[in-house]
mmCIF file of C-alpha atoms in Angstrom:
data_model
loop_
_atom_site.group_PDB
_atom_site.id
_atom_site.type_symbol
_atom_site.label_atom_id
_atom_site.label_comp_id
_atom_site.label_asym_id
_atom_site.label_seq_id
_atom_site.Cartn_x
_atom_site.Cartn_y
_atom_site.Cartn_z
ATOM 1 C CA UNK A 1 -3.937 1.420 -10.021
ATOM 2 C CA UNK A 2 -7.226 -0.296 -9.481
ATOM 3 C CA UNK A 3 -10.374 1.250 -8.747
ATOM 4 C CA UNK A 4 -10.540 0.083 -5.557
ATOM 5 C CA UNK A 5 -7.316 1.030 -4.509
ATOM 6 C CA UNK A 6 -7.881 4.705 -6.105
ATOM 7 C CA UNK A 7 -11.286 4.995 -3.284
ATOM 8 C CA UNK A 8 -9.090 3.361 -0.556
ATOM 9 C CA UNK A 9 -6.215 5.979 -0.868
ATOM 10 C CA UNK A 10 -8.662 8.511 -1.549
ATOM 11 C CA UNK A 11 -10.965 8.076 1.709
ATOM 12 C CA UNK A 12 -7.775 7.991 3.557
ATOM 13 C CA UNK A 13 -6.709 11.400 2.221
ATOM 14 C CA UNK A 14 -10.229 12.607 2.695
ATOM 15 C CA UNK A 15 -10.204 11.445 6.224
ATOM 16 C CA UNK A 16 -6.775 12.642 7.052
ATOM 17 C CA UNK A 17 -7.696 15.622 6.379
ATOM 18 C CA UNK A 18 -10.967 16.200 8.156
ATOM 19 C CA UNK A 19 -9.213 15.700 11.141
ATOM 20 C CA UNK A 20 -7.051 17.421 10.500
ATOM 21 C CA UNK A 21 -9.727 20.574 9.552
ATOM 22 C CA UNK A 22 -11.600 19.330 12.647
ATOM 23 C CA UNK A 23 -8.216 20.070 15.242
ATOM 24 C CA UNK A 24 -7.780 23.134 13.610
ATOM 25 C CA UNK A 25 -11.342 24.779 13.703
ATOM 26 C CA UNK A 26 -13.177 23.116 16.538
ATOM 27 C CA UNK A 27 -13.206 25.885 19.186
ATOM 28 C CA UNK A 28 -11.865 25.499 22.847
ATOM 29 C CA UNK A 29 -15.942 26.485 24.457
ATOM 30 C CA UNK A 30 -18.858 27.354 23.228
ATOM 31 C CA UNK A 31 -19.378 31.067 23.824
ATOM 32 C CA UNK A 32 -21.112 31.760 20.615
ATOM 33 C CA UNK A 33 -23.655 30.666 18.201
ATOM 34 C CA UNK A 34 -21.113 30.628 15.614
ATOM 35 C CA UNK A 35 -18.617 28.834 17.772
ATOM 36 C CA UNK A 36 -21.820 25.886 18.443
ATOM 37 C CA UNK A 37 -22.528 25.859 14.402
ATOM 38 C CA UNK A 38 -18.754 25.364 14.070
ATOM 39 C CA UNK A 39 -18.871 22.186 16.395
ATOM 40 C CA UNK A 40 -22.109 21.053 14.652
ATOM 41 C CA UNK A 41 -20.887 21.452 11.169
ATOM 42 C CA UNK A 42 -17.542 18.705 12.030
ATOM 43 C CA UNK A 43 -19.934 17.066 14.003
ATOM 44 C CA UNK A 44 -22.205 16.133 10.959
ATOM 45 C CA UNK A 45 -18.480 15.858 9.094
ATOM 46 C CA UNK A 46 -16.887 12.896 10.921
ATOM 47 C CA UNK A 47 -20.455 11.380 11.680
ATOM 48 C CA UNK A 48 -22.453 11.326 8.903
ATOM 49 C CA UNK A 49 -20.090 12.486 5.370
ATOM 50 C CA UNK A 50 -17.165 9.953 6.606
ATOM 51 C CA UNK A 51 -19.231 7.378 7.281
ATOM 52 C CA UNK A 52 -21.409 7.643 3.989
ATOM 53 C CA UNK A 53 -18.251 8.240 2.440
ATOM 54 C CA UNK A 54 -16.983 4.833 3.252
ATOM 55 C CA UNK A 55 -19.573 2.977 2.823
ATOM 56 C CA UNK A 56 -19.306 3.650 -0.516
ATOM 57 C CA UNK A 57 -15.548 3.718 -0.776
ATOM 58 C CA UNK A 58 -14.731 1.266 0.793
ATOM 59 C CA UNK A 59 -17.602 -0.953 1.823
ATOM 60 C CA UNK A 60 -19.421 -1.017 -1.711
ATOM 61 C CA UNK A 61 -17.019 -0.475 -4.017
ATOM 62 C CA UNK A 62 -13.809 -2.162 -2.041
ATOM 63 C CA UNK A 63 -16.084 -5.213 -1.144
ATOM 64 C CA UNK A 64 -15.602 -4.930 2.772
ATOM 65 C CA UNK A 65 -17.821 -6.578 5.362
ATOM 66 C CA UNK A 66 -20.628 -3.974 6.802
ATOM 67 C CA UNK A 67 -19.365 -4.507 9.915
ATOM 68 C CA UNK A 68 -16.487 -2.200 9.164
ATOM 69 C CA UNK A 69 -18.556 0.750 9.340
ATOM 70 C CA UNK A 70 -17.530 0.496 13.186
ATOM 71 C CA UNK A 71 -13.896 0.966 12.110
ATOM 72 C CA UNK A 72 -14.405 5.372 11.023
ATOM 73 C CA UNK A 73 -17.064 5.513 13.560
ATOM 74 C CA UNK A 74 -15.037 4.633 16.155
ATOM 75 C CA UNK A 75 -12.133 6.557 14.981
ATOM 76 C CA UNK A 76 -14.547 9.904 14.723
ATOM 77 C CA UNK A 77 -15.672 9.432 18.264
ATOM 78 C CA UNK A 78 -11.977 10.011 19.510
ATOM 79 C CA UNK A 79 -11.681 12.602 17.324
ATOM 80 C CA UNK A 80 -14.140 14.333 18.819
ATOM 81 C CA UNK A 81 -12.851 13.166 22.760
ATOM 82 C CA UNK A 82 -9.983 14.353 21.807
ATOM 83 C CA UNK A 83 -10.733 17.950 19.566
ATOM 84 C CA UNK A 84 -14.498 18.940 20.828
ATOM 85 C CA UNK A 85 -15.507 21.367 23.744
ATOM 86 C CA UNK A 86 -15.028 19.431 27.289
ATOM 87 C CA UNK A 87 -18.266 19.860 27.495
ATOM 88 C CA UNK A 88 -19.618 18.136 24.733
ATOM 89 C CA UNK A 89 -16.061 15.556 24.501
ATOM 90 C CA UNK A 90 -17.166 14.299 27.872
ATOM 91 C CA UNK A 91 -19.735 12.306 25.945
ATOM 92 C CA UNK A 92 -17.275 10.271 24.415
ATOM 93 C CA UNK A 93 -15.554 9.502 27.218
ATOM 94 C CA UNK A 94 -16.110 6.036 26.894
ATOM 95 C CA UNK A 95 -13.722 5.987 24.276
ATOM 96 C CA UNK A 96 -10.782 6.810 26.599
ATOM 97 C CA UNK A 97 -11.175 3.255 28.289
ATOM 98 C CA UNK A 98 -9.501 1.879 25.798
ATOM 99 C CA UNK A 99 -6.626 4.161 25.800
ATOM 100 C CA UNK A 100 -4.246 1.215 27.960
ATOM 101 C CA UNK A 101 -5.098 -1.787 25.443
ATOM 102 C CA UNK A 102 -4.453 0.872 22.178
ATOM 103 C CA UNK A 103 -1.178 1.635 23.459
ATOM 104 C CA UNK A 104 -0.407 -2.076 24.621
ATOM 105 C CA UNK A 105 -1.342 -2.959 21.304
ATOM 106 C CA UNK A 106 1.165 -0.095 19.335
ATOM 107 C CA UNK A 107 3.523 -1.347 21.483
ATOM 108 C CA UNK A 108 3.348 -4.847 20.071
ATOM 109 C CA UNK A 109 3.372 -3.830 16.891
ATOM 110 C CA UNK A 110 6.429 -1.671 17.686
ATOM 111 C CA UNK A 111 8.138 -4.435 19.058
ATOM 112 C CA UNK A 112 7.447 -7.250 16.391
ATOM 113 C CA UNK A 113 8.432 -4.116 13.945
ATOM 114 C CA UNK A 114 11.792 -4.497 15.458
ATOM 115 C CA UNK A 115 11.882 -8.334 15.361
ATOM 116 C CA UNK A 116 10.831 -7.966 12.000
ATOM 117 C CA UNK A 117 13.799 -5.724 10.924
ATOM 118 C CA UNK A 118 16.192 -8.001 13.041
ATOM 119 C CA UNK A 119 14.527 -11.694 11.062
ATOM 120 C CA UNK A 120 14.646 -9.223 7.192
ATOM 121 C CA UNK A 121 18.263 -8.375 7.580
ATOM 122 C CA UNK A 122 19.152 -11.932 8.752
ATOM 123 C CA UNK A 123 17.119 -13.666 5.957
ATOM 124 C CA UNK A 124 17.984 -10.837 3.353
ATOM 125 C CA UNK A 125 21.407 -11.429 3.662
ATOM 126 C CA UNK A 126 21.458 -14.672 1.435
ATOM 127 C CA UNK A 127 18.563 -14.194 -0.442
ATOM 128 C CA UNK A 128 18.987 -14.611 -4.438
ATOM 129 C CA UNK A 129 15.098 -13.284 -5.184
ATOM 130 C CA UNK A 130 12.545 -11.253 -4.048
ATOM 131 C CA UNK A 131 10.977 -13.158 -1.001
ATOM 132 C CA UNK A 132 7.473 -11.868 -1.828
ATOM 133 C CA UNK A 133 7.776 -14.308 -4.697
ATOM 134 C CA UNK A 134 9.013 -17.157 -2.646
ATOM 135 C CA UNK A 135 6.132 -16.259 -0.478
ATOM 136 C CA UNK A 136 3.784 -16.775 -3.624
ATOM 137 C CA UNK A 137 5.694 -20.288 -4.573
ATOM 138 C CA UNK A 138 4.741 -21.915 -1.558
ATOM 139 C CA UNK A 139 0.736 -22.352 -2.263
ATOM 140 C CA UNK A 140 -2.028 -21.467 -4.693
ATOM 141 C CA UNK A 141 -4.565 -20.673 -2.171
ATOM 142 C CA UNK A 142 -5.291 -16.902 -2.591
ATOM 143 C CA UNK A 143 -5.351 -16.242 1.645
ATOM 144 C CA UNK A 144 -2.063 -18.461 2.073
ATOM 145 C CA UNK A 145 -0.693 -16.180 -0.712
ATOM 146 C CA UNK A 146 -2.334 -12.789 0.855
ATOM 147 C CA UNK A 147 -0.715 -13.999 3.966
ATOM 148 C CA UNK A 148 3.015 -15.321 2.575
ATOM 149 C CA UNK A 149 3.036 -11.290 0.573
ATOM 150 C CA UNK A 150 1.968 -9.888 3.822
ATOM 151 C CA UNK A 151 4.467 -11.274 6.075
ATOM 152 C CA UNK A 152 7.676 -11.302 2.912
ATOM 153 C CA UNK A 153 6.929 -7.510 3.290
ATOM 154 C CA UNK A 154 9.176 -6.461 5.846
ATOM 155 C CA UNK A 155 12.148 -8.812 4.063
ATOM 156 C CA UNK A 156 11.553 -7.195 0.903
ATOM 157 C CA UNK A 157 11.880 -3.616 2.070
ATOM 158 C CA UNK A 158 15.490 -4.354 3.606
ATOM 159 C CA UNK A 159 16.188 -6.761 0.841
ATOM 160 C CA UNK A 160 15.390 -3.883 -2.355
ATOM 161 C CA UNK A 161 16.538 -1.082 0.032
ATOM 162 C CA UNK A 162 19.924 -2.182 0.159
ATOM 163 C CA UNK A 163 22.134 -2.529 -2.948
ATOM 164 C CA UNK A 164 24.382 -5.683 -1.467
ATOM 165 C CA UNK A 165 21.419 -7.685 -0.659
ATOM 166 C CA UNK A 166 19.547 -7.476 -4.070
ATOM 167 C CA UNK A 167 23.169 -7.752 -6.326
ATOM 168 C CA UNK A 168 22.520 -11.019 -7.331
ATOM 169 C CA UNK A 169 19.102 -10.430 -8.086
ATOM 170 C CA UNK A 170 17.965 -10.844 -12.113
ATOM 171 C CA UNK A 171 18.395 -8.283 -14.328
ATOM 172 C CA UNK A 172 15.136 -6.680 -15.843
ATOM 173 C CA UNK A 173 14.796 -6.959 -19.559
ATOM 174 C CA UNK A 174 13.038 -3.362 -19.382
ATOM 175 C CA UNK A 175 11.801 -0.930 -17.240
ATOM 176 C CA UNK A 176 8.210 -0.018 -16.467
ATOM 177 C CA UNK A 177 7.734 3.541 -16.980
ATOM 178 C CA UNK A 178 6.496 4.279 -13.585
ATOM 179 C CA UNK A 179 6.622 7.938 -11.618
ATOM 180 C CA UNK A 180 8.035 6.272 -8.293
ATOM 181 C CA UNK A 181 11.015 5.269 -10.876
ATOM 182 C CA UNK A 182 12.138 9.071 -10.386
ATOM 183 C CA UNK A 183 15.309 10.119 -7.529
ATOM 184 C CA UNK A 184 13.361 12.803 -6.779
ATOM 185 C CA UNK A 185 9.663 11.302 -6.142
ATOM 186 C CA UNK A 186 11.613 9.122 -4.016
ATOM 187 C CA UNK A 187 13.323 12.399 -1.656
ATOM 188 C CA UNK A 188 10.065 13.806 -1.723
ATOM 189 C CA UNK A 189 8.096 11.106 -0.280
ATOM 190 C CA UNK A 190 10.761 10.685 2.311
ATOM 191 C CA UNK A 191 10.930 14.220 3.078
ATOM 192 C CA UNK A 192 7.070 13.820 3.406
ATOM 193 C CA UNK A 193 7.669 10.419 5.803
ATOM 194 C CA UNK A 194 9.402 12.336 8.550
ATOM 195 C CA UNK A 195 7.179 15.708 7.973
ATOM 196 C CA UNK A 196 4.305 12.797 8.738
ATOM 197 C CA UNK A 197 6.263 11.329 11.669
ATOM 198 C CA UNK A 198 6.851 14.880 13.347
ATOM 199 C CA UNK A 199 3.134 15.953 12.830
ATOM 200 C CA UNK A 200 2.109 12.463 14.332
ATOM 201 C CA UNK A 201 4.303 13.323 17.231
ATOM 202 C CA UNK A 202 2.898 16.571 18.085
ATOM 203 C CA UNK A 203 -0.884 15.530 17.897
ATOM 204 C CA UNK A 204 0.062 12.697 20.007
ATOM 205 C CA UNK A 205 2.161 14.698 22.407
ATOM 206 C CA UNK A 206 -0.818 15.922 24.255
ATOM 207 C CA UNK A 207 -2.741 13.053 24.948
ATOM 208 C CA UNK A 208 -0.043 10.446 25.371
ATOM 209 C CA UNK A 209 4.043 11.180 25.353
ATOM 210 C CA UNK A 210 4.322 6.965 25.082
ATOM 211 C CA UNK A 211 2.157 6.684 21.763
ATOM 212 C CA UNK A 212 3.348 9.425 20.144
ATOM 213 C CA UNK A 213 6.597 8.184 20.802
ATOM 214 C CA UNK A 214 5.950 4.906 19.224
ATOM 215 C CA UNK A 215 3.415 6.079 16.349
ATOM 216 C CA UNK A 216 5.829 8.719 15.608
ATOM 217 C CA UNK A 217 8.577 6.000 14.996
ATOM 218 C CA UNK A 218 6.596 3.778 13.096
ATOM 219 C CA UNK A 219 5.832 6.241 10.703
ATOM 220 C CA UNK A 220 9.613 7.448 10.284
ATOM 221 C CA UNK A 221 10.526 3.486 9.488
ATOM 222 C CA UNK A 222 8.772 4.491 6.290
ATOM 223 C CA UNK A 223 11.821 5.804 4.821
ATOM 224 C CA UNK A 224 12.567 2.230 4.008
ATOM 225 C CA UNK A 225 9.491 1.534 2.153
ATOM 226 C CA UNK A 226 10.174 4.632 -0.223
ATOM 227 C CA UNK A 227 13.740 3.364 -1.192
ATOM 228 C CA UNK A 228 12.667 0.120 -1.606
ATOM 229 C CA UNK A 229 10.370 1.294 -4.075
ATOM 230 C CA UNK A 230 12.437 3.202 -5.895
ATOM 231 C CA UNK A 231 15.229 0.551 -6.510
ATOM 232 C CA UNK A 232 12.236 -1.605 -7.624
ATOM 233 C CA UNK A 233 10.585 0.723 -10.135
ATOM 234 C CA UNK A 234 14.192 1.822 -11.417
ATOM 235 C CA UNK A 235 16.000 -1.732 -11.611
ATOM 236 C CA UNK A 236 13.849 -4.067 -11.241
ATOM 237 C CA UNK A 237 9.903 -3.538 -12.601
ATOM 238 C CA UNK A 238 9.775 -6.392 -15.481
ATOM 239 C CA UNK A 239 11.727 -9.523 -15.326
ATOM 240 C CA UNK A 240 11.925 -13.213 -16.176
ATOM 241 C CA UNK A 241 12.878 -15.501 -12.665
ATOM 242 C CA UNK A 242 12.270 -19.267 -13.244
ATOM 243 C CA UNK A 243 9.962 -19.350 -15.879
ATOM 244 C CA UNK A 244 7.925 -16.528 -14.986
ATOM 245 C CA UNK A 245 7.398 -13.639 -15.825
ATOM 246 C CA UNK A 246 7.241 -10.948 -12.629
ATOM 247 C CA UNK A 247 5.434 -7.240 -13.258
ATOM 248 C CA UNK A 248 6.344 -5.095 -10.148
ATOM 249 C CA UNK A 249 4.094 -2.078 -9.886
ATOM 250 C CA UNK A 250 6.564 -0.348 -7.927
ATOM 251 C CA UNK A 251 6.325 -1.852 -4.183
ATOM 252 C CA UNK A 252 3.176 -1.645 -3.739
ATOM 253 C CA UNK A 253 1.407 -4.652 -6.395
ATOM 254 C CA UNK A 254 2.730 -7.481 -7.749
ATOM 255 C CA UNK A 255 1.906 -9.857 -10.026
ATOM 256 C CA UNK A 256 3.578 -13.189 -11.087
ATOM 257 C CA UNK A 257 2.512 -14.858 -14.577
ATOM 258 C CA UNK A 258 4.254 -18.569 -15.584
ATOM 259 C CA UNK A 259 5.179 -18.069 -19.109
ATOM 260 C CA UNK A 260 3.077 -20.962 -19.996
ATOM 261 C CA UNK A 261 0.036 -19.071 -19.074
ATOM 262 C CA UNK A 262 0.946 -15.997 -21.591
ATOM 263 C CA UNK A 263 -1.481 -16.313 -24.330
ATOM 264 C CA UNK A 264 0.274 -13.710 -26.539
ATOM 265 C CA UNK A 265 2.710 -10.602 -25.989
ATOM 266 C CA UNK A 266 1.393 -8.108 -28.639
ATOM 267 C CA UNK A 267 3.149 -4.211 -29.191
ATOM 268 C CA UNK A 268 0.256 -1.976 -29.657
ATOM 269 C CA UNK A 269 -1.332 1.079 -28.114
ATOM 270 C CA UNK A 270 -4.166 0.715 -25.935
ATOM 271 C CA UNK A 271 -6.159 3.504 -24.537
ATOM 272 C CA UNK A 272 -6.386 2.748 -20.404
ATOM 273 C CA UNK A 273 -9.893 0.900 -19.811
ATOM 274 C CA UNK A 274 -12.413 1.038 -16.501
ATOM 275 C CA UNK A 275 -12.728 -2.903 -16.831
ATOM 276 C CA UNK A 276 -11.633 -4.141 -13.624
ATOM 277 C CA UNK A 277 -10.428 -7.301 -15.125
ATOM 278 C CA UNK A 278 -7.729 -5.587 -17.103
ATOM 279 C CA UNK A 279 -4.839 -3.977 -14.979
ATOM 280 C CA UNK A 280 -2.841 -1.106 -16.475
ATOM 281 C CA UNK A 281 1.024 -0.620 -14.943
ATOM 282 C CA UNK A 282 2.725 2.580 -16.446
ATOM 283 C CA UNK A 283 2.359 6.274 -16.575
ATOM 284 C CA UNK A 284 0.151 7.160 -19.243
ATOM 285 C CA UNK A 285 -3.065 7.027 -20.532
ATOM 286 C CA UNK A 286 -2.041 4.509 -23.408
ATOM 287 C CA UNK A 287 0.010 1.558 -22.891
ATOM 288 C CA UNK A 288 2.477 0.049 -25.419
ATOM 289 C CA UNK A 289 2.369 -3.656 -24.887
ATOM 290 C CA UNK A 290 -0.427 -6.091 -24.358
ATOM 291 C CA UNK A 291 -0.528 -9.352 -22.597
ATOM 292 C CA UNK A 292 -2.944 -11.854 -23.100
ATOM 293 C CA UNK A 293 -3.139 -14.774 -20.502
ATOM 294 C CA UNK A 294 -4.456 -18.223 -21.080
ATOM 295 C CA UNK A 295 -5.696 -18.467 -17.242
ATOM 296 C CA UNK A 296 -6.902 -15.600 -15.257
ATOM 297 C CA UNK A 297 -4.280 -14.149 -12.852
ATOM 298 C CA UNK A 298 -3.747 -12.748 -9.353
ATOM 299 C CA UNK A 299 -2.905 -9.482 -8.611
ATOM 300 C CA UNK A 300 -1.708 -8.396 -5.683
ATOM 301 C CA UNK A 301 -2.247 -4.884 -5.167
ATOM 302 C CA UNK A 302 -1.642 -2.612 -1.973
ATOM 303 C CA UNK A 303 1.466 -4.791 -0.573
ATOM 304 C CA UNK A 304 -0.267 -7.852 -0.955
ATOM 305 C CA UNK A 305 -3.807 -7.318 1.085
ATOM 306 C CA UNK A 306 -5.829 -6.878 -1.786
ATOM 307 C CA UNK A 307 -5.317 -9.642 -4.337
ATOM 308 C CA UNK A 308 -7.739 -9.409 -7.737
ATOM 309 C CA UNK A 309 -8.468 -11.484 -10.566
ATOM 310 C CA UNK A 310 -7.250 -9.730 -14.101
ATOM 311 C CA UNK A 311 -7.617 -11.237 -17.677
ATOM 312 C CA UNK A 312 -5.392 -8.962 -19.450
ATOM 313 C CA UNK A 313 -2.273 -6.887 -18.576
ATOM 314 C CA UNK A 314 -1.550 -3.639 -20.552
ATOM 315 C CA UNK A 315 1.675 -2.187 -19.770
ATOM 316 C CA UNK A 316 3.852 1.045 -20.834
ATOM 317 C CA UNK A 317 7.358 0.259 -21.018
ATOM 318 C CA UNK A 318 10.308 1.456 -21.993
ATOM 319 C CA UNK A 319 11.417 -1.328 -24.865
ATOM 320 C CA UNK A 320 8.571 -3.100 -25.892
ATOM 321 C CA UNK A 321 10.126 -5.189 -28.185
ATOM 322 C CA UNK A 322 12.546 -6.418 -25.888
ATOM 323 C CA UNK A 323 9.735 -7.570 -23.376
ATOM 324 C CA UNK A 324 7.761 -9.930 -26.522
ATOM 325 C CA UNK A 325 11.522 -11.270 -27.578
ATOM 326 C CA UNK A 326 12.119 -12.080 -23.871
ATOM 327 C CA UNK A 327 8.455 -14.178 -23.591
ATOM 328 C CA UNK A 328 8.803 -15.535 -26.640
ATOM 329 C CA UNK A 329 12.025 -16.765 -26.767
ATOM 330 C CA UNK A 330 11.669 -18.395 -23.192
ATOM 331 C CA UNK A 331 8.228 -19.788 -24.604
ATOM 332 C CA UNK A 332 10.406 -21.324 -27.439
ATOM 333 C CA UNK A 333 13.245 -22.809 -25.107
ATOM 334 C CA UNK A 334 10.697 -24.045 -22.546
ATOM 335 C CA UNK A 335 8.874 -26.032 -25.428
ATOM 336 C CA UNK A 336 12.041 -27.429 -26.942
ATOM 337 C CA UNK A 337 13.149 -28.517 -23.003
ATOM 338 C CA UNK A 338 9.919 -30.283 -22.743
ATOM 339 C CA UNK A 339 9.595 -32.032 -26.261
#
């Protein structure tokens, strides 16, 4: 996982669970001086430590516009309209108006969610590939790309969730040692889906029956996701489709290498570097293969939203030697095709 990515999921975690803290702790009236040290002490916690936070996070180290920085503060203020004293929440009233164009807007989303299931199961039905990588066929622009990995999503969910739909899809040559490979990572993060979809619900409940409802639901769909990326990560991490080669790191980062563009497929170990132009795929701290390119890559990393340059790849797989036959041997056939 990239730096980047590591702050991103990190903040999130942070943030989910200052909130969460905040809910819990933030008294109903202030009565006391404790009770008004409470409320200051979140106060300076969702307006000044998030914030900070991600800037840095985010911001500086993910790259983001500065403009962003509206994105937590906004999201603090109705925290606090919706957790702080009536007293004091009255002063973010304001961010009640838009309480009619949030929920207009989850209930787009909730309906092109279901048009999206509807168009995946139609399209996965005759699908012979992943469609994230038919996505990345149709352009070399990096956005169009971004864009094509975004939207093949949804497709690829139903398509690796459902054993019929991906039987015709090519066989790996190893597997990636990867934790989401496990049966019971995958349980747990689906028992962890619906424990997410329930507590969404009941924080919801409260303020509006519609959006929790909806929010509630979206965040049950999940389920899918987590299959998906177990059948992935078990079946289907490292494989050779069309003269590429295809590194799935688990669901959530791809990356797609023509084998003309390997420099070199070398079985070594190789301690797990900071250089962000170097990605590492594999449980570890050491990986067993190398892969040299001859052009710098893309990565897509977080479903496709955050595509990277990378130089080398260092993986950890189960059958090294099996991967540098694989390359090499397609290397050889490729050259003998085109001589």
């Amino acid at each position: 996982m990239k730096r980047s990515l590591k702050f991103r999921l990190g903040f999130l975690a942070l943030a989910i669970i200052s909130y969460v803290i905040g809910f819990q702790v933030v008294p109903e009236q202030l009565n006391s001086t404790y009770e008004m040290t409470v409320v200051s002490g979140i106060s300076v916690l969702y307006f000044l430590v998030l914030p900070v936070l991600y800037w840095i996070a985010i911001i500086n180290i993910g790259k983001q516009k500065p403009w962003k920085i509206l994105a937590i503060l906004s999201l603090s203020a109705l925290m606090a309209r919706l957790s702080f004293p009536e007293d004091i929440a009255s002063y973010f009233e304001f961010v009640m108006w838009v309480r009619y164009p949030i929920l207009a807007v989850i209930l787009l989303f909730e309906i092109y969610l279901l048009f999206s299931v509807i168009k995946g199961l139609w399209q996965a039905r005759k699908l012979k590939g992943d469609p994230r990588i038919k996505a990345l066929n149709i352009s070399d622009d990096e956005k169009s790309q971004m864009v094509g990995m975004i939207m093949a999503g949804e497709a690829a969910n139903w398509f690796y969730s459902i054993p019929k739909f991906s039987a015709n899809h090519p066989k790996a040559m190893t597997n990636i040692k990867l934790l989401s490979a496990k049966a019971w990572f995958m349980w747990l993060m689906i028992g962890l889906c619906f424990i997410g979809s329930t507590i969404a619900y009941l924080l919801l409940v409260d303020w509006s029956e519609i959006a929790a409802i909806l929010v509630s639901a979206i965040v049950g769909y999940g389920f899918l996701t987590f299959i998906a990326n177990y059948r992935i990560s078990r079946h289907y991490s490292l494989y050779v489709h069309d003269d590429k080669l295809v590194i799935n790191n688990s669901i959530w980062g791809l990356l797609m290498v023509n084998i003309a563009d390997i420099k070199a497929v070398t079985i070594t170990e190789t301690t797990k570097t900071k250089d962000e132009d170097i990605l590492f795929v594999g449980r570890g701290d050491v990986a067993n293969v190398t892969v040299d390119f001859n052009l710098t890559q893309r990565y897509f990393g977080a479903m496709g939203q955050l595509p990277e340059p990378i130089e080398q790849l260092l993986l950890v797989v189960d059958e090294p030697h099996k991967l540098q036959q694989t390359i090499e041997l397609a290397q050889s056939n490729k050259a003998d095709s085109e001589s």
